[in-house]
Amino acid sequence: MQTLPIYMLKASPRVPVITTRETTPRLLDKIPECQQEHNYCPLVPLSPTDDNQASGMLSFALRHQKRKFLILQEDEDVHRTYTDYLAGKLKENIKKRTDTEFISTEKVLATVSFNNVLSTITTYKPDCMFYVGGPDTVLKLNSYLDSAVSSGRLSRQDRPLLIASDGAVSDALLAKPTMVPFYVTHQLSLEEYREPSHVYGTDSFAVIAQLISQAGQKPNFHELGIGAYLWHLLSMHRVSDARTTISRIMEDNAHYAKPYIGRKDRIYSYFGRYNRLNAHFHVWRIDNQLVADADADADDEHDSVLPDTVSQLSGVVPLSNR
């Protein structure tokens, strides 16, 4: 998010920000001031990060008894920052373990032959491939592997399980006829993805409503100053006062780990001020144009339902109960 340094460093007071689709865990890398202990930046990221995605992809593969990994990274400049980071994080996570084997990271592109990928598969026999990139390349890759199996250049049992990252999700991918099932990850469950409005977009409005409710009717003039008090007496309101008030509430929420409540009572809790608690990516199974949640039977901590006790303790009323 290129404008974030402007909102946090140039604007005075700082502009409160809610990010809805950003998955990079490096949102504040260019703003070291925000990492200082007593220098809070008003930021609420709703989406899980690519750190969550990398750990989720590997965990899913391990649950399916996969231990030998090949990473395929789309060789495309447009999304280079995303693919470099996620492919690197996957490699790091694999190599940290003593029960897994990392084969290599291969650069792939829809317009370039996949013969090198086939050679790596037949030589080193990975049992799982992680693909990081957009939809076009993985569509061509899948078709190529189907053809390799049909022609006898690759045996069906040697074809690795394919798990693609969220960047690959598209209508074309979800509708693709497949010879064997494959998987993709996404920030949302399949049910949430199919909603007419983006879940994090609608939940951002719930977060805003909660912040306004927490602000109450009477501003904190001790913090805002005598100028704000005079403006209040004249029934005039300044944007800067609103920023200051909302930023203070966001800081309190971060410091005391107070959750935000989205639509359908989804929980957004944070640790270390900016890190979302219990965030994870969902996994979808694509099998010959049929798409289903592959993690539906797992404990769904991400976007879980808020217990009544937490609601009572925090003093926050779920939006659905207002």
PDB file of C-alpha atoms in Angstrom:
ATOM      1  CA  MET A   1       0.000   0.000   0.000  1.00  0.00           C
ATOM      2  CA  GLN A   2       2.084   2.889  -1.331  1.00  0.00           C
ATOM      3  CA  THR A   3       0.063   5.662   0.332  1.00  0.00           C
ATOM      4  CA  LEU A   4       0.525   4.325   3.875  1.00  0.00           C
ATOM      5  CA  PRO A   5       3.746   6.305   4.588  1.00  0.00           C
ATOM      6  CA  ILE A   6       1.907   9.489   3.576  1.00  0.00           C
ATOM      7  CA  TYR A   7      -1.004   8.744   5.931  1.00  0.00           C
ATOM      8  CA  MET A   8       1.307   7.864   8.822  1.00  0.00           C
ATOM      9  CA  LEU A   9       4.221  10.284   8.350  1.00  0.00           C
ATOM     10  CA  LYS A  10       3.049  13.268   6.304  1.00  0.00           C
ATOM     11  CA  ALA A  11      -0.484  13.754   7.642  1.00  0.00           C
ATOM     12  CA  SER A  12      -0.949  15.460  11.004  1.00  0.00           C
ATOM     13  CA  PRO A  13      -2.718  14.013  12.856  1.00  0.00           C
ATOM     14  CA  ARG A  14      -2.262  10.590  11.271  1.00  0.00           C
ATOM     15  CA  VAL A  15      -5.017   9.179   9.093  1.00  0.00           C
ATOM     16  CA  PRO A  16      -6.589   5.996  10.539  1.00  0.00           C
ATOM     17  CA  VAL A  17      -6.419   3.141   8.004  1.00  0.00           C
ATOM     18  CA  ILE A  18      -8.318  -0.151   7.667  1.00  0.00           C
ATOM     19  CA  THR A  19      -6.839  -2.457   5.015  1.00  0.00           C
ATOM     20  CA  THR A  20      -9.160  -5.091   3.554  1.00  0.00           C
ATOM     21  CA  ARG A  21      -7.263  -7.186   0.979  1.00  0.00           C
ATOM     22  CA  GLU A  22      -3.589  -6.535   1.646  1.00  0.00           C
ATOM     23  CA  THR A  23      -1.808  -9.793   2.491  1.00  0.00           C
ATOM     24  CA  THR A  24       1.757  -8.512   2.767  1.00  0.00           C
ATOM     25  CA  PRO A  25       3.120  -8.698   6.324  1.00  0.00           C
ATOM     26  CA  ARG A  26       5.421  -5.799   5.398  1.00  0.00           C
ATOM     27  CA  LEU A  27       2.866  -2.996   5.385  1.00  0.00           C
ATOM     28  CA  LEU A  28       4.886  -0.978   7.876  1.00  0.00           C
ATOM     29  CA  ASP A  29       8.396  -1.856   6.660  1.00  0.00           C
ATOM     30  CA  LYS A  30       8.881   1.631   5.193  1.00  0.00           C
ATOM     31  CA  ILE A  31       7.602   3.272   8.358  1.00  0.00           C
ATOM     32  CA  PRO A  32      10.010   2.214  11.141  1.00  0.00           C
ATOM     33  CA  GLU A  33       8.469   4.855  13.403  1.00  0.00           C
ATOM     34  CA  CYS A  34       5.343   2.690  13.662  1.00  0.00           C
ATOM     35  CA  GLN A  35       7.396  -0.149  15.151  1.00  0.00           C
ATOM     36  CA  GLN A  36       8.607   1.973  18.055  1.00  0.00           C
ATOM     37  CA  GLU A  37       7.092   0.967  21.379  1.00  0.00           C
ATOM     38  CA  HIS A  38       5.427   4.295  22.183  1.00  0.00           C
ATOM     39  CA  ASN A  39       4.639   5.374  18.633  1.00  0.00           C
ATOM     40  CA  TYR A  40       1.385   3.736  17.536  1.00  0.00           C
ATOM     41  CA  CYS A  41       0.160   4.066  13.960  1.00  0.00           C
ATOM     42  CA  PRO A  42      -3.643   3.756  13.516  1.00  0.00           C
ATOM     43  CA  LEU A  43      -3.776   0.646  11.317  1.00  0.00           C
ATOM     44  CA  VAL A  44      -6.230  -2.270  11.371  1.00  0.00           C
ATOM     45  CA  PRO A  45      -5.408  -4.978   8.764  1.00  0.00           C
ATOM     46  CA  LEU A  46      -8.380  -7.307   8.289  1.00  0.00           C
ATOM     47  CA  SER A  47      -6.872  -9.909   5.951  1.00  0.00           C
ATOM     48  CA  PRO A  48      -4.509 -12.655   7.093  1.00  0.00           C
ATOM     49  CA  THR A  49      -0.983 -12.252   5.739  1.00  0.00           C
ATOM     50  CA  ASP A  50       1.267 -14.224   3.415  1.00  0.00           C
ATOM     51  CA  ASP A  51       3.040 -15.521   6.529  1.00  0.00           C
ATOM     52  CA  ASN A  52      -0.283 -17.147   7.443  1.00  0.00           C
ATOM     53  CA  GLN A  53      -0.659 -18.368   3.857  1.00  0.00           C
ATOM     54  CA  ALA A  54       2.786 -20.001   3.762  1.00  0.00           C
ATOM     55  CA  SER A  55       2.313 -21.790   7.075  1.00  0.00           C
ATOM     56  CA  GLY A  56      -1.210 -22.858   6.072  1.00  0.00           C
ATOM     57  CA  MET A  57      -0.110 -24.307   2.730  1.00  0.00           C
ATOM     58  CA  LEU A  58       2.616 -26.351   4.378  1.00  0.00           C
ATOM     59  CA  SER A  59       0.376 -27.498   7.241  1.00  0.00           C
ATOM     60  CA  PHE A  60      -2.269 -28.650   4.766  1.00  0.00           C
ATOM     61  CA  ALA A  61       0.312 -30.628   2.773  1.00  0.00           C
ATOM     62  CA  LEU A  62       1.703 -32.230   5.933  1.00  0.00           C
ATOM     63  CA  ARG A  63      -1.790 -33.297   6.995  1.00  0.00           C
ATOM     64  CA  HIS A  64      -1.959 -35.092   3.649  1.00  0.00           C
ATOM     65  CA  GLN A  65       1.313 -36.898   4.421  1.00  0.00           C
ATOM     66  CA  LYS A  66       3.409 -34.910   1.912  1.00  0.00           C
ATOM     67  CA  ARG A  67       7.078 -34.485   2.759  1.00  0.00           C
ATOM     68  CA  LYS A  68       9.002 -33.727  -0.445  1.00  0.00           C
ATOM     69  CA  PHE A  69       8.390 -30.269  -1.920  1.00  0.00           C
ATOM     70  CA  LEU A  70       8.907 -28.419  -5.193  1.00  0.00           C
ATOM     71  CA  ILE A  71       8.059 -24.706  -5.352  1.00  0.00           C
ATOM     72  CA  LEU A  72       6.919 -23.213  -8.658  1.00  0.00           C
ATOM     73  CA  GLN A  73       7.118 -19.426  -8.783  1.00  0.00           C
ATOM     74  CA  GLU A  74       5.554 -17.459 -11.633  1.00  0.00           C
ATOM     75  CA  ASP A  75       8.275 -15.462 -13.378  1.00  0.00           C
ATOM     76  CA  GLU A  76       6.203 -12.294 -13.794  1.00  0.00           C
ATOM     77  CA  ASP A  77       7.418  -8.791 -12.889  1.00  0.00           C
ATOM     78  CA  VAL A  78       3.967  -7.365 -12.113  1.00  0.00           C
ATOM     79  CA  HIS A  79       3.582  -9.461  -8.943  1.00  0.00           C
ATOM     80  CA  ARG A  80       7.275  -9.986  -8.208  1.00  0.00           C
ATOM     81  CA  THR A  81       7.139  -8.636  -4.642  1.00  0.00           C
ATOM     82  CA  TYR A  82       4.282 -10.985  -3.770  1.00  0.00           C
ATOM     83  CA  THR A  83       5.747 -14.101  -5.410  1.00  0.00           C
ATOM     84  CA  ASP A  84       9.289 -13.503  -4.123  1.00  0.00           C
ATOM     85  CA  TYR A  85       8.091 -13.154  -0.558  1.00  0.00           C
ATOM     86  CA  LEU A  86       5.633 -16.058  -0.493  1.00  0.00           C
ATOM     87  CA  ALA A  87       7.936 -18.473  -2.357  1.00  0.00           C
ATOM     88  CA  GLY A  88      10.776 -17.491  -0.023  1.00  0.00           C
ATOM     89  CA  LYS A  89       8.625 -17.980   3.068  1.00  0.00           C
ATOM     90  CA  LEU A  90       7.499 -21.418   1.880  1.00  0.00           C
ATOM     91  CA  LYS A  91      11.110 -22.446   1.309  1.00  0.00           C
ATOM     92  CA  GLU A  92      12.096 -21.127   4.737  1.00  0.00           C
ATOM     93  CA  ASN A  93       9.294 -23.030   6.469  1.00  0.00           C
ATOM     94  CA  ILE A  94      10.113 -26.285   4.660  1.00  0.00           C
ATOM     95  CA  LYS A  95      13.815 -26.068   5.476  1.00  0.00           C
ATOM     96  CA  LYS A  96      13.134 -25.358   9.150  1.00  0.00           C
ATOM     97  CA  ARG A  97      11.675 -28.833   9.574  1.00  0.00           C
ATOM     98  CA  THR A  98      13.645 -32.054   9.956  1.00  0.00           C
ATOM     99  CA  ASP A  99      10.908 -34.256   8.453  1.00  0.00           C
ATOM    100  CA  THR A 100      10.621 -32.479   5.083  1.00  0.00           C
ATOM    101  CA  GLU A 101      12.786 -32.167   1.987  1.00  0.00           C
ATOM    102  CA  PHE A 102      13.074 -29.066  -0.182  1.00  0.00           C
ATOM    103  CA  ILE A 103      13.949 -29.870  -3.797  1.00  0.00           C
ATOM    104  CA  SER A 104      14.126 -26.482  -5.517  1.00  0.00           C
ATOM    105  CA  THR A 105      12.276 -23.361  -6.615  1.00  0.00           C
ATOM    106  CA  GLU A 106      11.536 -23.375 -10.345  1.00  0.00           C
ATOM    107  CA  LYS A 107      10.552 -20.221 -12.240  1.00  0.00           C
ATOM    108  CA  VAL A 108       7.571 -20.830 -14.546  1.00  0.00           C
ATOM    109  CA  LEU A 109       5.527 -18.767 -16.998  1.00  0.00           C
ATOM    110  CA  ALA A 110       2.507 -19.530 -19.174  1.00  0.00           C
ATOM    111  CA  THR A 111       4.376 -18.591 -22.371  1.00  0.00           C
ATOM    112  CA  VAL A 112       7.424 -20.769 -21.625  1.00  0.00           C
ATOM    113  CA  SER A 113       7.708 -24.575 -21.874  1.00  0.00           C
ATOM    114  CA  PHE A 114       7.188 -26.624 -18.714  1.00  0.00           C
ATOM    115  CA  ASN A 115       9.653 -29.298 -19.810  1.00  0.00           C
ATOM    116  CA  ASN A 116      12.047 -28.307 -17.026  1.00  0.00           C
ATOM    117  CA  VAL A 117       9.279 -28.834 -14.463  1.00  0.00           C
ATOM    118  CA  LEU A 118       8.529 -32.295 -15.875  1.00  0.00           C
ATOM    119  CA  SER A 119      12.215 -33.161 -15.771  1.00  0.00           C
ATOM    120  CA  THR A 120      12.451 -32.124 -12.103  1.00  0.00           C
ATOM    121  CA  ILE A 121       9.345 -34.145 -11.238  1.00  0.00           C
ATOM    122  CA  THR A 122      10.515 -37.330 -12.962  1.00  0.00           C
ATOM    123  CA  THR A 123      14.055 -37.023 -11.563  1.00  0.00           C
ATOM    124  CA  TYR A 124      13.441 -35.994  -7.934  1.00  0.00           C
ATOM    125  CA  LYS A 125       9.847 -37.218  -7.482  1.00  0.00           C
ATOM    126  CA  PRO A 126       8.364 -34.530  -5.222  1.00  0.00           C
ATOM    127  CA  ASP A 127       5.041 -35.525  -3.685  1.00  0.00           C
ATOM    128  CA  CYS A 128       3.795 -31.929  -3.469  1.00  0.00           C
ATOM    129  CA  MET A 129       4.141 -28.764  -5.577  1.00  0.00           C
ATOM    130  CA  PHE A 130       3.428 -25.293  -4.234  1.00  0.00           C
ATOM    131  CA  TYR A 131       2.542 -22.844  -6.986  1.00  0.00           C
ATOM    132  CA  VAL A 132       2.885 -19.112  -6.279  1.00  0.00           C
ATOM    133  CA  GLY A 133       1.540 -16.718  -8.895  1.00  0.00           C
ATOM    134  CA  GLY A 134      -1.428 -15.790 -11.050  1.00  0.00           C
ATOM    135  CA  PRO A 135      -4.071 -17.932 -12.772  1.00  0.00           C
ATOM    136  CA  ASP A 136      -2.786 -18.052 -16.367  1.00  0.00           C
ATOM    137  CA  THR A 137       0.414 -19.953 -15.647  1.00  0.00           C
ATOM    138  CA  VAL A 138      -1.132 -22.529 -13.327  1.00  0.00           C
ATOM    139  CA  LEU A 139      -3.911 -23.184 -15.863  1.00  0.00           C
ATOM    140  CA  LYS A 140      -1.308 -23.945 -18.546  1.00  0.00           C
ATOM    141  CA  LEU A 141       0.756 -25.976 -16.064  1.00  0.00           C
ATOM    142  CA  ASN A 142      -2.193 -28.175 -15.153  1.00  0.00           C
ATOM    143  CA  SER A 143      -3.034 -28.780 -18.808  1.00  0.00           C
ATOM    144  CA  TYR A 144       0.607 -29.636 -19.513  1.00  0.00           C
ATOM    145  CA  LEU A 145       0.715 -32.188 -16.672  1.00  0.00           C
ATOM    146  CA  ASP A 146      -2.592 -33.710 -17.830  1.00  0.00           C
ATOM    147  CA  SER A 147      -1.057 -34.148 -21.277  1.00  0.00           C
ATOM    148  CA  ALA A 148       2.142 -35.618 -19.821  1.00  0.00           C
ATOM    149  CA  VAL A 149       0.122 -38.233 -17.934  1.00  0.00           C
ATOM    150  CA  SER A 150      -2.045 -39.029 -20.984  1.00  0.00           C
ATOM    151  CA  SER A 151       1.026 -39.464 -23.202  1.00  0.00           C
ATOM    152  CA  GLY A 152       2.857 -41.641 -20.701  1.00  0.00           C
ATOM    153  CA  ARG A 153       5.683 -39.148 -20.031  1.00  0.00           C
ATOM    154  CA  LEU A 154       4.534 -38.917 -16.394  1.00  0.00           C
ATOM    155  CA  SER A 155       2.894 -41.699 -14.406  1.00  0.00           C
ATOM    156  CA  ARG A 156      -0.246 -40.794 -12.508  1.00  0.00           C
ATOM    157  CA  GLN A 157       1.270 -41.934  -9.200  1.00  0.00           C
ATOM    158  CA  ASP A 158       4.320 -39.686  -9.728  1.00  0.00           C
ATOM    159  CA  ARG A 159       2.186 -36.600 -10.341  1.00  0.00           C
ATOM    160  CA  PRO A 160       2.612 -34.408  -7.234  1.00  0.00           C
ATOM    161  CA  LEU A 161      -0.230 -32.873  -5.279  1.00  0.00           C
ATOM    162  CA  LEU A 162      -0.676 -29.261  -6.458  1.00  0.00           C
ATOM    163  CA  ILE A 163      -1.482 -26.461  -4.006  1.00  0.00           C
ATOM    164  CA  ALA A 164      -1.749 -22.984  -5.570  1.00  0.00           C
ATOM    165  CA  SER A 165      -1.642 -19.651  -3.763  1.00  0.00           C
ATOM    166  CA  ASP A 166      -4.484 -17.142  -3.578  1.00  0.00           C
ATOM    167  CA  GLY A 167      -3.126 -15.179  -6.542  1.00  0.00           C
ATOM    168  CA  ALA A 168      -4.199 -18.050  -8.803  1.00  0.00           C
ATOM    169  CA  VAL A 169      -7.896 -17.799  -7.933  1.00  0.00           C
ATOM    170  CA  SER A 170     -10.038 -16.811 -10.917  1.00  0.00           C
ATOM    171  CA  ASP A 171     -13.336 -17.832 -12.498  1.00  0.00           C
ATOM    172  CA  ALA A 172     -11.413 -19.675 -15.225  1.00  0.00           C
ATOM    173  CA  LEU A 173      -9.425 -21.685 -12.688  1.00  0.00           C
ATOM    174  CA  LEU A 174     -12.486 -22.641 -10.660  1.00  0.00           C
ATOM    175  CA  ALA A 175     -14.309 -23.786 -13.797  1.00  0.00           C
ATOM    176  CA  LYS A 176     -11.405 -25.800 -15.229  1.00  0.00           C
ATOM    177  CA  PRO A 177     -12.009 -29.495 -16.060  1.00  0.00           C
ATOM    178  CA  THR A 178      -9.316 -31.483 -14.260  1.00  0.00           C
ATOM    179  CA  MET A 179      -7.804 -34.935 -14.574  1.00  0.00           C
ATOM    180  CA  VAL A 180      -6.913 -34.968 -10.861  1.00  0.00           C
ATOM    181  CA  PRO A 181      -8.047 -32.690  -8.009  1.00  0.00           C
ATOM    182  CA  PHE A 182      -5.862 -29.780  -6.954  1.00  0.00           C
ATOM    183  CA  TYR A 183      -6.079 -27.129  -4.259  1.00  0.00           C
ATOM    184  CA  VAL A 184      -5.943 -23.338  -3.906  1.00  0.00           C
ATOM    185  CA  THR A 185      -5.705 -21.156  -0.827  1.00  0.00           C
ATOM    186  CA  HIS A 186      -7.714 -18.023  -0.139  1.00  0.00           C
ATOM    187  CA  GLN A 187      -8.318 -15.532   2.672  1.00  0.00           C
ATOM    188  CA  LEU A 188     -12.018 -16.382   2.624  1.00  0.00           C
ATOM    189  CA  SER A 189     -14.033 -19.543   2.890  1.00  0.00           C
ATOM    190  CA  LEU A 190     -15.803 -20.538  -0.310  1.00  0.00           C
ATOM    191  CA  GLU A 191     -19.133 -19.387   1.147  1.00  0.00           C
ATOM    192  CA  GLU A 192     -17.663 -15.975   1.997  1.00  0.00           C
ATOM    193  CA  TYR A 193     -16.006 -15.707  -1.414  1.00  0.00           C
ATOM    194  CA  ARG A 194     -19.353 -16.222  -3.128  1.00  0.00           C
ATOM    195  CA  GLU A 195     -21.071 -13.435  -1.234  1.00  0.00           C
ATOM    196  CA  PRO A 196     -22.061 -10.495  -3.470  1.00  0.00           C
ATOM    197  CA  SER A 197     -19.954  -8.017  -1.460  1.00  0.00           C
ATOM    198  CA  HIS A 198     -16.393  -8.668  -0.312  1.00  0.00           C
ATOM    199  CA  VAL A 199     -16.478  -9.823   3.306  1.00  0.00           C
ATOM    200  CA  TYR A 200     -13.610  -7.643   4.483  1.00  0.00           C
ATOM    201  CA  GLY A 201     -15.141  -4.647   2.742  1.00  0.00           C
ATOM    202  CA  THR A 202     -18.447  -5.035   4.559  1.00  0.00           C
ATOM    203  CA  ASP A 203     -16.683  -5.847   7.822  1.00  0.00           C
ATOM    204  CA  SER A 204     -14.663  -2.641   7.527  1.00  0.00           C
ATOM    205  CA  PHE A 205     -17.928  -0.699   7.806  1.00  0.00           C
ATOM    206  CA  ALA A 206     -18.746  -2.654  10.979  1.00  0.00           C
ATOM    207  CA  VAL A 207     -15.302  -1.748  12.384  1.00  0.00           C
ATOM    208  CA  ILE A 208     -15.900   1.917  11.571  1.00  0.00           C
ATOM    209  CA  ALA A 209     -19.321   1.797  13.254  1.00  0.00           C
ATOM    210  CA  GLN A 210     -17.727   0.242  16.333  1.00  0.00           C
ATOM    211  CA  LEU A 211     -15.023   2.916  16.498  1.00  0.00           C
ATOM    212  CA  ILE A 212     -17.608   5.673  16.220  1.00  0.00           C
ATOM    213  CA  SER A 213     -19.678   4.005  18.942  1.00  0.00           C
ATOM    214  CA  GLN A 214     -16.620   3.770  21.190  1.00  0.00           C
ATOM    215  CA  ALA A 215     -15.872   7.435  20.582  1.00  0.00           C
ATOM    216  CA  GLY A 216     -19.226   8.331  22.153  1.00  0.00           C
ATOM    217  CA  GLN A 217     -20.992  11.640  21.928  1.00  0.00           C
ATOM    218  CA  LYS A 218     -18.609  13.750  24.016  1.00  0.00           C
ATOM    219  CA  PRO A 219     -15.070  14.352  22.710  1.00  0.00           C
ATOM    220  CA  ASN A 220     -12.058  14.214  25.026  1.00  0.00           C
ATOM    221  CA  PHE A 221     -11.271  17.932  25.130  1.00  0.00           C
ATOM    222  CA  HIS A 222      -8.390  17.416  27.547  1.00  0.00           C
ATOM    223  CA  GLU A 223      -6.625  15.573  24.739  1.00  0.00           C
ATOM    224  CA  LEU A 224      -7.949  17.654  21.816  1.00  0.00           C
ATOM    225  CA  GLY A 225      -7.231  21.058  23.386  1.00  0.00           C
ATOM    226  CA  ILE A 226      -9.054  24.329  23.999  1.00  0.00           C
ATOM    227  CA  GLY A 227      -9.407  25.017  20.271  1.00  0.00           C
ATOM    228  CA  ALA A 228     -11.468  21.870  19.797  1.00  0.00           C
ATOM    229  CA  TYR A 229     -13.603  22.827  22.807  1.00  0.00           C
ATOM    230  CA  LEU A 230     -14.409  26.238  21.297  1.00  0.00           C
ATOM    231  CA  TRP A 231     -15.265  24.603  17.967  1.00  0.00           C
ATOM    232  CA  HIS A 232     -17.563  22.214  19.848  1.00  0.00           C
ATOM    233  CA  LEU A 233     -19.362  25.114  21.559  1.00  0.00           C
ATOM    234  CA  LEU A 234     -19.995  26.589  18.124  1.00  0.00           C
ATOM    235  CA  SER A 235     -21.323  23.192  16.884  1.00  0.00           C
ATOM    236  CA  MET A 236     -18.440  22.989  14.411  1.00  0.00           C
ATOM    237  CA  HIS A 237     -16.337  19.844  13.979  1.00  0.00           C
ATOM    238  CA  ARG A 238     -12.836  19.457  12.571  1.00  0.00           C
ATOM    239  CA  VAL A 239     -11.568  16.438  10.637  1.00  0.00           C
ATOM    240  CA  SER A 240      -8.325  16.580  12.628  1.00  0.00           C
ATOM    241  CA  ASP A 241     -10.264  16.140  15.894  1.00  0.00           C
ATOM    242  CA  ALA A 242     -12.023  13.077  14.477  1.00  0.00           C
ATOM    243  CA  ARG A 243      -8.685  11.596  13.405  1.00  0.00           C
ATOM    244  CA  THR A 244      -7.195  12.166  16.846  1.00  0.00           C
ATOM    245  CA  THR A 245     -10.155  10.615  18.636  1.00  0.00           C
ATOM    246  CA  ILE A 246     -10.402   7.543  16.384  1.00  0.00           C
ATOM    247  CA  SER A 247      -6.622   7.013  16.482  1.00  0.00           C
ATOM    248  CA  ARG A 248      -6.671   7.115  20.294  1.00  0.00           C
ATOM    249  CA  ILE A 249      -9.451   4.504  20.403  1.00  0.00           C
ATOM    250  CA  MET A 250      -7.609   2.276  17.904  1.00  0.00           C
ATOM    251  CA  GLU A 251      -4.488   2.514  20.069  1.00  0.00           C
ATOM    252  CA  ASP A 252      -6.459   1.571  23.188  1.00  0.00           C
ATOM    253  CA  ASN A 253      -8.018  -1.364  21.365  1.00  0.00           C
ATOM    254  CA  ALA A 254      -4.570  -2.536  20.223  1.00  0.00           C
ATOM    255  CA  HIS A 255      -3.005  -2.085  23.670  1.00  0.00           C
ATOM    256  CA  TYR A 256      -5.760  -3.905  25.539  1.00  0.00           C
ATOM    257  CA  ALA A 257      -6.401  -6.502  22.767  1.00  0.00           C
ATOM    258  CA  LYS A 258     -10.035  -5.434  22.383  1.00  0.00           C
ATOM    259  CA  PRO A 259     -11.590  -7.233  19.405  1.00  0.00           C
ATOM    260  CA  TYR A 260     -13.418  -5.680  16.483  1.00  0.00           C
ATOM    261  CA  ILE A 261     -16.653  -7.398  15.516  1.00  0.00           C
ATOM    262  CA  GLY A 262     -17.525  -7.782  11.847  1.00  0.00           C
ATOM    263  CA  ARG A 263     -20.720  -8.795  10.150  1.00  0.00           C
ATOM    264  CA  LYS A 264     -22.007 -12.225  11.231  1.00  0.00           C
ATOM    265  CA  ASP A 265     -20.002 -11.693  14.431  1.00  0.00           C
ATOM    266  CA  ARG A 266     -16.595 -12.364  12.856  1.00  0.00           C
ATOM    267  CA  ILE A 267     -13.787 -11.548  15.280  1.00  0.00           C
ATOM    268  CA  TYR A 268     -10.744  -9.414  14.491  1.00  0.00           C
ATOM    269  CA  SER A 269      -8.332  -9.545  17.433  1.00  0.00           C
ATOM    270  CA  TYR A 270      -4.698  -8.420  17.383  1.00  0.00           C
ATOM    271  CA  PHE A 271      -1.411  -9.010  19.176  1.00  0.00           C
ATOM    272  CA  GLY A 272       1.737  -6.919  18.940  1.00  0.00           C
ATOM    273  CA  ARG A 273      -0.598  -4.056  17.906  1.00  0.00           C
ATOM    274  CA  TYR A 274      -0.809  -4.890  14.181  1.00  0.00           C
ATOM    275  CA  ASN A 275      -0.821  -8.712  13.955  1.00  0.00           C
ATOM    276  CA  ARG A 276      -4.154 -10.458  13.589  1.00  0.00           C
ATOM    277  CA  LEU A 277      -4.748 -13.238  16.090  1.00  0.00           C
ATOM    278  CA  ASN A 278      -5.859 -16.686  14.826  1.00  0.00           C
ATOM    279  CA  ALA A 279      -5.658 -15.559  11.192  1.00  0.00           C
ATOM    280  CA  HIS A 280      -5.341 -18.273   8.583  1.00  0.00           C
ATOM    281  CA  PHE A 281      -5.970 -18.997   4.926  1.00  0.00           C
ATOM    282  CA  HIS A 282      -8.692 -21.375   3.798  1.00  0.00           C
ATOM    283  CA  VAL A 283      -8.036 -24.212   1.335  1.00  0.00           C
ATOM    284  CA  TRP A 284     -10.413 -25.045  -1.521  1.00  0.00           C
ATOM    285  CA  ARG A 285     -10.488 -28.312  -3.444  1.00  0.00           C
ATOM    286  CA  ILE A 286     -11.076 -28.111  -7.212  1.00  0.00           C
ATOM    287  CA  ASP A 287     -12.177 -31.377  -8.760  1.00  0.00           C
ATOM    288  CA  ASN A 288     -13.416 -31.301 -12.348  1.00  0.00           C
ATOM    289  CA  GLN A 289     -15.297 -27.985 -12.029  1.00  0.00           C
ATOM    290  CA  LEU A 290     -16.591 -28.800  -8.544  1.00  0.00           C
ATOM    291  CA  VAL A 291     -15.229 -26.514  -5.814  1.00  0.00           C
ATOM    292  CA  ALA A 292     -15.488 -27.210  -2.085  1.00  0.00           C
ATOM    293  CA  ASP A 293     -13.913 -26.052   1.164  1.00  0.00           C
ATOM    294  CA  ALA A 294     -11.156 -28.539   1.954  1.00  0.00           C
ATOM    295  CA  ASP A 295     -10.690 -27.331   5.527  1.00  0.00           C
ATOM    296  CA  ALA A 296     -14.397 -27.397   6.423  1.00  0.00           C
ATOM    297  CA  ASP A 297     -13.896 -30.132   9.018  1.00  0.00           C
ATOM    298  CA  ALA A 298     -11.003 -28.338  10.731  1.00  0.00           C
ATOM    299  CA  ASP A 299     -11.436 -26.015  13.699  1.00  0.00           C
ATOM    300  CA  ASP A 300     -12.193 -22.655  12.095  1.00  0.00           C
ATOM    301  CA  GLU A 301     -10.409 -20.139  14.300  1.00  0.00           C
ATOM    302  CA  HIS A 302     -10.266 -17.559  11.532  1.00  0.00           C
ATOM    303  CA  ASP A 303     -13.455 -15.461  11.437  1.00  0.00           C
ATOM    304  CA  SER A 304     -14.790 -17.480  14.356  1.00  0.00           C
ATOM    305  CA  VAL A 305     -17.995 -16.578  16.151  1.00  0.00           C
ATOM    306  CA  LEU A 306     -17.661 -14.371  19.195  1.00  0.00           C
ATOM    307  CA  PRO A 307     -18.674 -16.029  22.492  1.00  0.00           C
ATOM    308  CA  ASP A 308     -21.206 -14.082  24.547  1.00  0.00           C
ATOM    309  CA  THR A 309     -18.718 -13.826  27.410  1.00  0.00           C
ATOM    310  CA  VAL A 310     -16.143 -12.004  25.275  1.00  0.00           C
ATOM    311  CA  SER A 311     -18.830  -9.602  24.092  1.00  0.00           C
ATOM    312  CA  GLN A 312     -19.767  -8.862  27.690  1.00  0.00           C
ATOM    313  CA  LEU A 313     -16.189  -8.419  28.859  1.00  0.00           C
ATOM    314  CA  SER A 314     -15.195  -6.072  26.043  1.00  0.00           C
ATOM    315  CA  GLY A 315     -18.344  -3.981  26.215  1.00  0.00           C
ATOM    316  CA  VAL A 316     -18.743  -4.333  22.448  1.00  0.00           C
ATOM    317  CA  VAL A 317     -22.110  -5.373  21.076  1.00  0.00           C
ATOM    318  CA  PRO A 318     -21.970  -7.530  17.925  1.00  0.00           C
ATOM    319  CA  LEU A 319     -23.336  -5.681  14.906  1.00  0.00           C
ATOM    320  CA  SER A 320     -26.009  -8.332  14.353  1.00  0.00           C
ATOM    321  CA  ASN A 321     -27.413  -7.654  17.822  1.00  0.00           C
ATOM    322  CA  ARG A 322     -27.722  -3.862  17.418  1.00  0.00           C
TER     323      ARG A 322
END
